Amino acid sequence: MIKKICFILSVFLASGLFSANTIADEASADSATVGGNSANIVYVDMVPGRVGEVGLANNSVVSDEAAGNIVSRQGNSYHLLVSVNGGYFNSYYSGSGDVYPDNCPRIYSTVITNNELINGGGNTQLPTIGFTQDGEAIMDQVSFVPLVYVNGEESFSTWGVNSFFTDPSAIMHFTDEMTLTVPLTSESKMAVVTNGVVTEVCEGRSINLSAGMDVLAFNPSAYKAPPSVGDKITFGTRRTPGRSEDQDTWNRVVNAVSVGPMLVNNGVNVSRDNPTFTETNQQPDTVTLKAFIGVMKDGRLILGTVTASNYTLAEYLVGIGAQGAMSLDGGASTMLYTPANGYIRSAGRKLANVISIIDKYASVQEAASAAEKITLMINGEEYASEAEPYIENGVTMVPLRVISEALDADVGYNAETKTVEIAKDGTDVSLVIGSGTAEINGESVSLQSSAVISGGRTMVPLRFAAEALGADVDWDGTSKTVYVNG
């Protein structure tokens, strides 16, 4: 086992509701024997600040490239912990592979990135790994129905996103992640949506999407007519998990990919219960090279590669305490990487998508260490904190404890609703983690930056919180000093 590199993420609020420290390690690689063969395994602690992301080849759903290129882009943006190959795609195209839909490396799997459904979707519940913004991984059989809102009202659903259907009743949605020509025919109707507004409604034609463009395509017998020019369009997703008690968590999932077959569900081997997976190499007793991903009962993530049958692998995972697990793409697509170990398993072909676990908190801390220190002066005295203040999108973020201790305010936290409550001298301030709005004495106000849980610490926008409580805030850019008086 590689030597673990540990750092402490303290979880605290001044109210005392959270006082325990959480120890979060870098990804740790190990090996095991599954069905007589050696398996490569990586464990990752999922804590606030960490999230799984689905990286696309060339930022497209119809492209492929060397796995290292995708991994490098994800590592350039944030502190990378581990990467594994993702969902299924057409790897058997011929020539340049630039003809959609049949002769290109199109992704088959349902994919959600940044809270938006960008590929697949439909009523069928499929094995899915999802990640919330606050460090949680969850797995279940889930359906993702693409929704279209016209002028703020839910109007209709589509058959899929960036998915092509010849059925005459189909309605399709194409986004700017579709980088090849879409061959719509004149028998269909289409609505071109540019930056959220319908700019054209016309007969179908072959179309190339540019940045900020969506196209809604209505085949001849579609039950719904296209919206009108000038209508405002937004998109959403109805998420339905097999376990209804997890609905709230799935509503908070920001990145997800559906692959499968499902190996473990609710701690039980379900590898023989995957009726939608009919390929020979997906059958429970077929021995193949594959990658897999799972969620342990203690919340850790497990990722790995092995040559084994789905049934044997599922039995092993149940035995070591997996709550949920599923197969990823396999064969020549199989890949596993950590920065400490390099390519534990290298892909034998270009890939269309990669799942990476990143640590945004570590990235912020690394950036803060590389930059000049921000000095925080409160009522004439320099304030020292375990967590350094940082600037994000022009907003100074500080630990919540700064507000409570330095400004003598009362602080509370509702873990169920993820709501921060701050009170001082008759002023009540309420912030929901991740929300772009807050309330001051019941009145809604907009935030430049939302409160976040980063590395186990609740970080809040300093100027907003301080000024809401009657303090004055000034910034000296030359010395990188924030002055708070109040």
Short mmCIF file of C-alpha atoms in Angstrom, two decimals:
data_model
loop_
_atom_site.label_atom_id
_atom_site.label_comp_id
_atom_site.label_asym_id
_atom_site.label_seq_id
_atom_site.Cartn_x
_atom_site.Cartn_y
_atom_site.Cartn_z
CA MET A 1 0.00 0.00 0.00
CA ILE A 2 1.34 3.44 -0.82
CA LYS A 3 2.18 5.79 2.00
CA LYS A 4 -0.80 7.97 2.75
CA ILE A 5 -0.39 11.71 2.77
CA CYS A 6 -2.69 13.10 5.42
CA PHE A 7 -4.01 16.51 6.13
CA ILE A 8 -6.52 17.61 8.72
CA LEU A 9 -9.85 19.08 7.74
CA SER A 10 -11.41 20.52 10.88
CA VAL A 11 -15.18 20.63 10.96
CA PHE A 12 -16.42 23.31 13.28
CA LEU A 13 -18.92 26.05 13.90
CA ALA A 14 -18.71 28.59 16.68
CA SER A 15 -22.05 27.43 18.04
CA GLY A 16 -20.42 24.14 18.96
CA LEU A 17 -22.77 22.04 16.82
CA PHE A 18 -19.74 20.59 15.03
CA SER A 19 -16.58 20.05 17.01
CA ALA A 20 -15.02 16.84 15.68
CA ASN A 21 -11.99 16.77 13.42
CA THR A 22 -12.08 14.77 10.20
CA ILE A 23 -8.94 13.12 8.86
CA ALA A 24 -8.93 13.06 5.06
CA ASP A 25 -6.25 11.20 3.14
CA GLU A 26 -5.01 11.35 -0.38
CA ALA A 27 -6.18 8.44 -2.56
CA SER A 28 -4.59 5.21 -1.30
CA ALA A 29 -3.78 2.40 -3.72
CA ASP A 30 -3.87 -1.28 -2.79
CA SER A 31 -4.23 -4.67 -4.42
CA ALA A 32 -6.47 -7.67 -3.83
CA THR A 33 -7.22 -11.09 -5.30
CA VAL A 34 -10.64 -11.45 -6.94
CA GLY A 35 -11.56 -14.75 -8.57
CA GLY A 36 -7.91 -15.80 -8.59
CA ASN A 37 -6.78 -12.65 -10.41
CA SER A 38 -5.06 -9.54 -9.11
CA ALA A 39 -7.23 -6.44 -8.73
CA ASN A 40 -5.99 -2.87 -8.52
CA ILE A 41 -7.93 -0.85 -5.95
CA VAL A 42 -7.96 2.78 -4.87
CA TYR A 43 -9.85 4.13 -1.85
CA VAL A 44 -10.80 7.79 -1.44
CA ASP A 45 -12.32 9.45 1.62
CA MET A 46 -15.26 11.57 0.46
CA VAL A 47 -15.31 14.69 2.62
CA PRO A 48 -16.62 18.24 2.09
CA GLY A 49 -14.60 19.89 -0.66
CA ARG A 50 -14.24 16.70 -2.70
CA VAL A 51 -16.40 15.87 -5.69
CA GLY A 52 -16.45 13.48 -8.62
CA GLU A 53 -16.43 15.02 -12.09
CA VAL A 54 -17.05 13.55 -15.53
CA GLY A 55 -14.42 14.81 -17.97
CA LEU A 56 -15.28 14.76 -21.68
CA ALA A 57 -12.86 14.23 -24.54
CA ASN A 58 -12.38 17.62 -26.20
CA ASN A 59 -15.38 18.88 -24.15
CA SER A 60 -17.62 16.95 -26.53
CA VAL A 61 -20.05 14.01 -26.28
CA VAL A 62 -19.01 12.75 -29.74
CA SER A 63 -15.22 12.76 -29.50
CA ASP A 64 -12.36 10.76 -28.04
CA GLU A 65 -8.76 11.50 -27.14
CA ALA A 66 -5.85 10.12 -25.14
CA ALA A 67 -6.94 9.51 -21.56
CA GLY A 68 -3.95 11.50 -20.31
CA ASN A 69 -5.24 14.64 -21.98
CA ILE A 70 -8.60 14.43 -20.19
CA VAL A 71 -6.94 13.63 -16.86
CA SER A 72 -4.48 16.51 -17.27
CA ARG A 73 -7.28 19.02 -17.84
CA GLN A 74 -9.05 17.92 -14.70
CA GLY A 75 -5.79 18.01 -12.75
CA ASN A 76 -4.97 21.48 -14.05
CA SER A 77 -8.21 22.88 -12.63
CA TYR A 78 -8.22 21.25 -9.20
CA HIS A 79 -6.26 18.98 -6.88
CA LEU A 80 -6.66 15.56 -8.53
CA LEU A 81 -6.94 12.43 -6.35
CA VAL A 82 -7.80 9.60 -8.76
CA SER A 83 -9.14 9.01 -12.27
CA VAL A 84 -10.86 6.00 -13.81
CA ASN A 85 -12.38 5.42 -17.24
CA GLY A 86 -16.06 6.29 -17.40
CA GLY A 87 -19.14 5.21 -19.36
CA TYR A 88 -19.73 3.36 -22.60
CA PHE A 89 -19.11 4.93 -26.00
CA ASN A 90 -18.79 3.83 -29.61
CA SER A 91 -15.12 2.93 -29.89
CA TYR A 92 -15.57 0.97 -33.12
CA TYR A 93 -16.10 3.79 -35.59
CA SER A 94 -14.21 3.80 -38.88
CA GLY A 95 -12.01 6.44 -40.52
CA SER A 96 -12.06 9.88 -38.96
CA GLY A 97 -15.26 9.07 -37.04
CA ASP A 98 -16.87 12.45 -37.62
CA VAL A 99 -20.33 11.44 -38.86
CA TYR A 100 -23.12 11.60 -36.28
CA PRO A 101 -24.82 9.48 -35.06
CA ASP A 102 -23.45 6.13 -36.23
CA ASN A 103 -19.81 6.66 -37.18
CA CYS A 104 -18.34 8.64 -34.31
CA PRO A 105 -17.23 7.99 -30.72
CA ARG A 106 -20.58 9.08 -29.29
CA ILE A 107 -21.16 8.52 -25.57
CA TYR A 108 -23.98 6.09 -24.80
CA SER A 109 -24.15 6.73 -21.06
CA THR A 110 -26.31 9.29 -19.28
CA VAL A 111 -24.05 12.14 -18.11
CA ILE A 112 -24.71 15.08 -15.79
CA THR A 113 -22.06 17.78 -15.38
CA ASN A 114 -22.39 20.99 -13.38
CA ASN A 115 -26.00 20.06 -12.55
CA GLU A 116 -27.00 19.84 -16.24
CA LEU A 117 -28.00 16.74 -18.18
CA ILE A 118 -25.74 16.83 -21.23
CA ASN A 119 -26.15 13.31 -22.59
CA GLY A 120 -28.75 10.56 -22.52
CA GLY A 121 -31.67 10.47 -20.13
CA GLY A 122 -35.08 8.83 -20.19
CA ASN A 123 -37.55 6.89 -18.06
CA THR A 124 -35.42 3.76 -17.57
CA GLN A 125 -33.69 3.50 -14.21
CA LEU A 126 -30.00 2.71 -14.76
CA PRO A 127 -27.05 2.10 -12.41
CA THR A 128 -25.70 5.56 -11.60
CA ILE A 129 -22.92 7.06 -9.49
CA GLY A 130 -23.67 10.62 -8.39
CA PHE A 131 -21.69 13.27 -6.54
CA THR A 132 -22.99 16.23 -4.53
CA GLN A 133 -21.15 19.51 -4.19
CA ASP A 134 -20.59 18.95 -0.46
CA GLY A 135 -18.51 15.78 -0.66
CA GLU A 136 -21.03 12.93 -0.85
CA ALA A 137 -21.07 10.02 -3.29
CA ILE A 138 -24.27 8.03 -3.83
CA MET A 139 -25.25 5.09 -6.04
CA ASP A 140 -28.60 3.66 -7.10
CA GLN A 141 -30.75 2.75 -10.10
CA VAL A 142 -31.88 6.21 -11.28
CA SER A 143 -33.83 7.66 -14.20
CA PHE A 144 -33.16 11.16 -15.51
CA VAL A 145 -36.01 12.65 -17.54
CA PRO A 146 -35.00 15.78 -19.52
CA LEU A 147 -37.48 18.64 -18.94
CA VAL A 148 -38.09 21.82 -20.91
CA TYR A 149 -39.50 24.95 -19.25
CA VAL A 150 -41.10 27.58 -21.48
CA ASN A 151 -41.35 31.05 -19.92
CA GLY A 152 -40.81 29.57 -16.48
CA GLU A 153 -43.44 26.82 -16.72
CA GLU A 154 -42.70 23.12 -17.19
CA SER A 155 -43.92 22.41 -20.70
CA PHE A 156 -42.70 19.02 -21.93
CA SER A 157 -39.99 16.39 -21.70
CA THR A 158 -37.64 15.22 -24.42
CA TRP A 159 -36.60 11.66 -25.25
CA GLY A 160 -32.98 12.42 -24.51
CA VAL A 161 -30.16 14.96 -24.66
CA ASN A 162 -27.63 14.75 -27.50
CA SER A 163 -29.29 11.43 -28.44
CA PHE A 164 -30.66 10.78 -31.91
CA PHE A 165 -34.05 9.12 -32.50
CA THR A 166 -35.74 8.28 -35.81
CA ASP A 167 -39.05 7.42 -34.16
CA PRO A 168 -41.61 9.86 -35.66
CA SER A 169 -42.94 10.81 -32.21
CA ALA A 170 -39.54 11.68 -30.71
CA ILE A 171 -38.54 15.07 -29.30
CA MET A 172 -34.78 15.61 -29.00
CA HIS A 173 -32.57 18.18 -27.30
CA PHE A 174 -29.09 19.00 -28.57
CA THR A 175 -26.60 21.15 -26.65
CA ASP A 176 -23.31 22.78 -27.58
CA GLU A 177 -21.50 19.66 -26.33
CA MET A 178 -22.69 18.18 -29.63
CA THR A 179 -19.75 19.11 -31.84
CA LEU A 180 -20.72 17.21 -35.01
CA THR A 181 -23.40 18.02 -37.59
CA VAL A 182 -26.87 16.88 -36.50
CA PRO A 183 -28.72 15.45 -39.56
CA LEU A 184 -32.27 16.68 -38.97
CA THR A 185 -34.64 16.24 -41.91
CA SER A 186 -37.15 18.67 -43.38
CA GLU A 187 -40.04 16.49 -42.11
CA SER A 188 -39.19 17.55 -38.57
CA LYS A 189 -39.50 20.93 -36.89
CA MET A 190 -36.82 22.60 -34.85
CA ALA A 191 -36.46 25.48 -32.43
CA VAL A 192 -33.07 27.17 -32.12
CA VAL A 193 -32.43 28.46 -28.60
CA THR A 194 -29.62 31.00 -28.21
CA ASN A 195 -28.57 31.94 -24.68
CA GLY A 196 -31.92 30.81 -23.34
CA VAL A 197 -34.22 32.52 -25.88
CA VAL A 198 -35.88 30.97 -28.95
CA THR A 199 -34.40 32.79 -31.95
CA GLU A 200 -35.69 30.60 -34.80
CA VAL A 201 -38.47 28.08 -35.42
CA CYS A 202 -38.38 26.29 -38.77
CA GLU A 203 -38.31 23.02 -40.68
CA GLY A 204 -35.52 20.66 -39.71
CA ARG A 205 -32.14 20.83 -41.43
CA SER A 206 -28.62 19.64 -40.80
CA ILE A 207 -27.24 21.95 -38.15
CA ASN A 208 -24.00 22.71 -36.34
CA LEU A 209 -24.31 24.04 -32.80
CA SER A 210 -22.18 26.90 -31.56
CA ALA A 211 -21.42 27.97 -27.99
CA GLY A 212 -24.53 28.99 -26.06
CA MET A 213 -26.87 27.27 -28.55
CA ASP A 214 -29.46 24.55 -27.95
CA VAL A 215 -31.68 22.93 -30.58
CA LEU A 216 -35.02 21.28 -29.85
CA ALA A 217 -36.04 18.87 -32.62
CA PHE A 218 -39.64 17.68 -33.05
CA ASN A 219 -40.15 14.65 -35.30
CA PRO A 220 -43.32 14.64 -37.46
CA SER A 221 -45.65 12.94 -34.92
CA ALA A 222 -44.30 14.60 -31.76
CA TYR A 223 -47.06 15.24 -29.24
CA LYS A 224 -45.87 18.79 -28.60
CA ALA A 225 -45.43 21.73 -30.97
CA PRO A 226 -42.23 23.82 -30.86
CA PRO A 227 -42.16 26.95 -28.67
CA SER A 228 -42.38 30.36 -30.33
CA VAL A 229 -39.68 32.87 -31.23
CA GLY A 230 -38.98 35.05 -28.20
CA ASP A 231 -39.97 32.40 -25.64
CA LYS A 232 -37.54 32.00 -22.76
CA ILE A 233 -36.30 28.43 -22.38
CA THR A 234 -34.68 26.71 -19.43
CA PHE A 235 -33.87 23.03 -18.98
CA GLY A 236 -34.16 20.73 -16.00
CA THR A 237 -34.08 17.06 -15.06
CA ARG A 238 -36.53 14.92 -13.14
CA ARG A 239 -34.43 12.49 -11.13
CA THR A 240 -36.09 9.34 -9.79
CA PRO A 241 -33.97 6.94 -7.71
CA GLY A 242 -34.95 3.42 -6.77
CA ARG A 243 -34.77 4.39 -3.08
CA SER A 244 -37.29 7.20 -2.61
CA GLU A 245 -35.74 8.13 0.74
CA ASP A 246 -32.65 9.34 -1.15
CA GLN A 247 -34.60 11.75 -3.39
CA ASP A 248 -33.24 14.87 -1.66
CA THR A 249 -29.65 13.71 -2.12
CA TRP A 250 -30.19 12.96 -5.82
CA ASN A 251 -31.73 16.41 -6.24
CA ARG A 252 -28.43 17.83 -4.93
CA VAL A 253 -26.23 15.72 -7.22
CA VAL A 254 -24.19 17.98 -9.53
CA ASN A 255 -22.22 15.36 -11.48
CA ALA A 256 -23.28 11.84 -12.41
CA VAL A 257 -22.80 9.06 -14.94
CA SER A 258 -24.96 5.99 -15.60
CA VAL A 259 -23.02 2.90 -16.63
CA GLY A 260 -23.44 -0.62 -15.22
CA PRO A 261 -24.32 -3.41 -14.84
CA MET A 262 -25.09 -2.85 -11.16
CA LEU A 263 -22.97 -5.13 -8.98
CA VAL A 264 -24.04 -4.24 -5.44
CA ASN A 265 -27.13 -2.39 -4.23
CA ASN A 266 -28.02 -1.83 -0.58
CA GLY A 267 -25.10 -4.06 0.35
CA VAL A 268 -26.45 -7.02 -1.65
CA ASN A 269 -24.99 -8.77 -4.72
CA VAL A 270 -27.42 -7.85 -7.53
CA SER A 271 -25.17 -8.79 -10.46
CA ARG A 272 -27.76 -11.31 -11.70
CA ASP A 273 -30.52 -8.70 -11.81
CA ASN A 274 -29.62 -6.42 -14.74
CA PRO A 275 -32.23 -7.11 -17.45
CA THR A 276 -31.34 -4.06 -19.55
CA PHE A 277 -27.75 -5.26 -20.06
CA THR A 278 -27.83 -7.88 -22.79
CA GLU A 279 -24.29 -7.93 -24.25
CA THR A 280 -22.34 -11.15 -23.71
CA ASN A 281 -19.52 -9.41 -21.87
CA GLN A 282 -22.04 -7.84 -19.47
CA GLN A 283 -23.47 -11.14 -18.25
CA PRO A 284 -22.86 -12.03 -14.59
CA ASP A 285 -20.63 -15.05 -15.16
CA THR A 286 -18.59 -13.78 -18.13
CA VAL A 287 -14.98 -13.12 -17.15
CA THR A 288 -13.75 -9.83 -18.67
CA LEU A 289 -11.30 -7.03 -17.99
CA LYS A 290 -13.25 -4.18 -16.44
CA ALA A 291 -13.15 -1.07 -14.30
CA PHE A 292 -15.56 -0.56 -11.41
CA ILE A 293 -16.61 2.06 -8.90
CA GLY A 294 -18.46 1.75 -5.60
CA VAL A 295 -19.50 3.45 -2.38
CA MET A 296 -18.52 1.77 0.87
CA LYS A 297 -20.82 1.64 3.90
CA ASP A 298 -18.46 4.04 5.70
CA GLY A 299 -18.81 6.60 2.86
CA ARG A 300 -15.45 5.96 1.20
CA LEU A 301 -15.26 5.58 -2.54
CA ILE A 302 -13.67 2.47 -4.06
CA LEU A 303 -12.38 2.40 -7.64
CA GLY A 304 -10.54 -0.41 -9.36
CA THR A 305 -9.70 -2.63 -12.30
CA VAL A 306 -9.77 -6.43 -12.48
CA THR A 307 -10.27 -9.38 -14.81
CA ALA A 308 -13.24 -11.18 -13.26
CA SER A 309 -16.92 -11.95 -13.70
CA ASN A 310 -19.45 -9.46 -12.42
CA TYR A 311 -20.80 -12.02 -9.96
CA THR A 312 -17.39 -12.82 -8.46
CA LEU A 313 -16.47 -9.14 -8.25
CA ALA A 314 -19.78 -8.32 -6.58
CA GLU A 315 -19.24 -11.07 -4.00
CA TYR A 316 -15.82 -9.64 -3.18
CA LEU A 317 -17.20 -6.09 -2.86
CA VAL A 318 -20.04 -7.20 -0.58
CA GLY A 319 -17.48 -8.99 1.57
CA ILE A 320 -15.39 -5.86 2.12
CA GLY A 321 -18.38 -3.65 2.96
CA ALA A 322 -19.58 -2.05 -0.27
CA GLN A 323 -22.99 -0.38 -0.06
CA GLY A 324 -23.27 0.05 -3.84
CA ALA A 325 -21.06 -0.73 -6.83
CA MET A 326 -21.26 -0.94 -10.60
CA SER A 327 -19.11 -1.84 -13.58
CA LEU A 328 -17.70 0.87 -15.81
CA ASP A 329 -16.55 0.47 -19.40
CA GLY A 330 -14.00 -2.30 -19.81
CA GLY A 331 -11.71 -4.06 -22.23
CA ALA A 332 -9.26 -1.70 -23.89
CA SER A 333 -11.01 1.25 -22.20
CA THR A 334 -9.93 0.10 -18.73
CA MET A 335 -7.82 2.76 -17.01
CA LEU A 336 -6.87 3.74 -13.44
CA TYR A 337 -4.61 6.62 -12.40
CA THR A 338 -3.45 8.43 -9.28
CA PRO A 339 -0.86 11.23 -9.16
CA ALA A 340 1.21 9.25 -6.65
CA ASN A 341 1.21 5.98 -8.62
CA GLY A 342 0.83 7.18 -12.19
CA TYR A 343 -1.12 4.90 -14.53
CA ILE A 344 -1.84 1.81 -12.47
CA ARG A 345 -3.67 0.62 -15.57
CA SER A 346 -3.27 2.42 -18.90
CA ALA A 347 -6.11 2.57 -21.43
CA GLY A 348 -5.50 0.67 -24.64
CA ARG A 349 -7.50 3.13 -26.73
CA LYS A 350 -8.62 6.73 -26.75
CA LEU A 351 -11.44 7.48 -24.31
CA ALA A 352 -14.58 9.56 -24.59
CA ASN A 353 -15.01 10.27 -20.86
CA VAL A 354 -13.19 9.90 -17.57
CA ILE A 355 -14.41 10.02 -13.95
CA SER A 356 -12.05 11.95 -11.67
CA ILE A 357 -12.25 12.68 -7.96
CA ILE A 358 -10.93 16.14 -7.20
CA ASP A 359 -10.40 18.15 -4.03
CA LYS A 360 -11.48 21.76 -4.50
CA TYR A 361 -10.54 22.71 -0.94
CA ALA A 362 -6.97 21.53 -1.41
CA SER A 363 -6.81 23.52 -4.64
CA VAL A 364 -7.93 26.68 -2.86
CA GLN A 365 -5.39 26.12 -0.11
CA GLU A 366 -2.62 25.46 -2.64
CA ALA A 367 -3.53 28.62 -4.56
CA ALA A 368 -3.63 30.62 -1.34
CA SER A 369 -0.19 29.32 -0.38
CA ALA A 370 1.20 30.30 -3.77
CA ALA A 371 -0.28 33.80 -3.60
CA GLU A 372 0.42 36.59 -1.16
CA LYS A 373 -1.26 36.14 2.18
CA ILE A 374 -4.50 38.03 2.76
CA THR A 375 -4.34 39.93 6.05
CA LEU A 376 -7.58 40.31 8.00
CA MET A 377 -7.75 43.27 10.41
CA ILE A 378 -10.82 43.35 12.67
CA ASN A 379 -11.33 46.39 14.91
CA GLY A 380 -7.65 47.29 14.62
CA GLU A 381 -6.22 43.85 15.38
CA GLU A 382 -4.93 41.22 12.99
CA TYR A 383 -7.16 38.18 13.14
CA ALA A 384 -5.52 34.74 12.98
CA SER A 385 -7.53 31.75 11.81
CA GLU A 386 -6.81 28.07 11.26
CA ALA A 387 -8.31 28.44 7.78
CA GLU A 388 -6.83 31.22 5.68
CA PRO A 389 -9.26 33.68 4.08
CA TYR A 390 -9.26 33.47 0.30
CA ILE A 391 -10.64 35.45 -2.60
CA GLU A 392 -12.97 33.74 -5.06
CA ASN A 393 -14.49 35.66 -7.96
CA GLY A 394 -13.54 38.91 -6.24
CA VAL A 395 -15.24 37.95 -2.96
CA THR A 396 -13.28 37.44 0.28
CA MET A 397 -14.37 34.19 1.94
CA VAL A 398 -13.72 33.62 5.65
CA PRO A 399 -14.52 30.86 8.15
CA LEU A 400 -17.85 31.36 9.87
CA ARG A 401 -16.05 31.44 13.19
CA VAL A 402 -14.53 34.80 12.19
CA ILE A 403 -18.00 36.32 12.10
CA SER A 404 -19.09 34.84 15.40
CA GLU A 405 -15.94 35.48 17.42
CA ALA A 406 -14.64 38.71 15.96
CA LEU A 407 -17.99 40.46 15.53
CA ASP A 408 -19.59 39.00 18.67
CA ALA A 409 -22.49 37.43 16.77
CA ASP A 410 -24.52 34.34 17.61
CA VAL A 411 -24.21 31.55 15.08
CA GLY A 412 -26.32 28.45 14.49
CA TYR A 413 -26.41 25.73 11.85
CA ASN A 414 -29.21 23.41 10.70
CA ALA A 415 -27.50 20.35 9.24
CA GLU A 416 -30.72 19.00 7.70
CA THR A 417 -31.45 22.15 5.67
CA LYS A 418 -27.77 23.23 5.45
CA THR A 419 -28.77 26.68 6.73
CA VAL A 420 -26.42 29.08 8.55
CA GLU A 421 -28.11 31.47 11.00
CA ILE A 422 -26.26 34.60 12.22
CA ALA A 423 -27.79 37.04 14.71
CA LYS A 424 -26.60 40.24 16.34
CA ASP A 425 -28.41 43.23 17.89
CA GLY A 426 -31.79 42.39 16.38
CA THR A 427 -30.47 41.52 12.91
CA ASP A 428 -31.03 37.95 11.72
CA VAL A 429 -29.10 36.69 8.69
CA SER A 430 -29.82 33.33 7.03
CA LEU A 431 -27.64 31.67 4.37
CA VAL A 432 -28.19 28.27 2.77
CA ILE A 433 -25.01 26.45 1.74
CA GLY A 434 -24.65 26.72 -2.04
CA SER A 435 -27.51 29.21 -2.51
CA GLY A 436 -27.05 32.46 -4.44
CA THR A 437 -29.47 34.30 -2.14
CA ALA A 438 -29.69 35.01 1.58
CA GLU A 439 -32.22 36.58 3.93
CA ILE A 440 -31.80 39.57 6.23
CA ASN A 441 -34.68 39.80 8.70
CA GLY A 442 -36.78 37.75 6.30
CA GLU A 443 -35.99 39.82 3.16
CA SER A 444 -34.27 38.05 0.28
CA VAL A 445 -31.00 39.51 -1.04
CA SER A 446 -28.63 38.31 -3.77
CA LEU A 447 -25.09 37.13 -3.05
CA GLN A 448 -21.99 37.57 -5.20
CA SER A 449 -20.74 34.29 -3.76
CA SER A 450 -22.65 31.67 -1.79
CA ALA A 451 -21.62 30.12 1.52
CA VAL A 452 -19.76 26.86 1.00
CA ILE A 453 -18.45 23.97 3.06
CA SER A 454 -14.81 23.74 2.06
CA GLY A 455 -12.56 21.15 3.62
CA GLY A 456 -14.99 20.72 6.50
CA ARG A 457 -15.11 24.45 7.28
CA THR A 458 -18.08 26.68 6.59
CA MET A 459 -16.83 29.65 4.56
CA VAL A 460 -19.00 32.74 4.16
CA PRO A 461 -18.66 35.96 2.11
CA LEU A 462 -17.07 38.39 4.55
CA ARG A 463 -18.38 41.70 3.20
CA PHE A 464 -21.98 40.52 3.04
CA ALA A 465 -22.02 38.98 6.52
CA ALA A 466 -20.12 41.84 8.16
CA GLU A 467 -22.11 44.65 6.56
CA ALA A 468 -25.40 42.86 7.27
CA LEU A 469 -24.42 43.01 10.96
CA GLY A 470 -23.58 46.71 10.79
CA ALA A 471 -19.81 46.53 10.33
CA ASP A 472 -17.76 48.47 7.78
CA VAL A 473 -15.49 46.59 5.35
CA ASP A 474 -12.60 48.10 3.36
CA TRP A 475 -10.01 46.49 1.07
CA ASP A 476 -6.44 47.64 0.53
CA GLY A 477 -5.31 45.97 -2.70
CA THR A 478 -1.70 47.09 -2.32
CA SER A 479 -1.15 45.31 0.99
CA LYS A 480 -3.87 42.71 0.39
CA THR A 481 -5.51 43.64 3.66
CA VAL A 482 -9.18 43.50 4.59
CA TYR A 483 -10.27 45.97 7.31
CA VAL A 484 -13.42 45.21 9.29
CA ASN A 485 -14.71 47.66 11.90
CA GLY A 486 -17.91 47.22 13.80
#
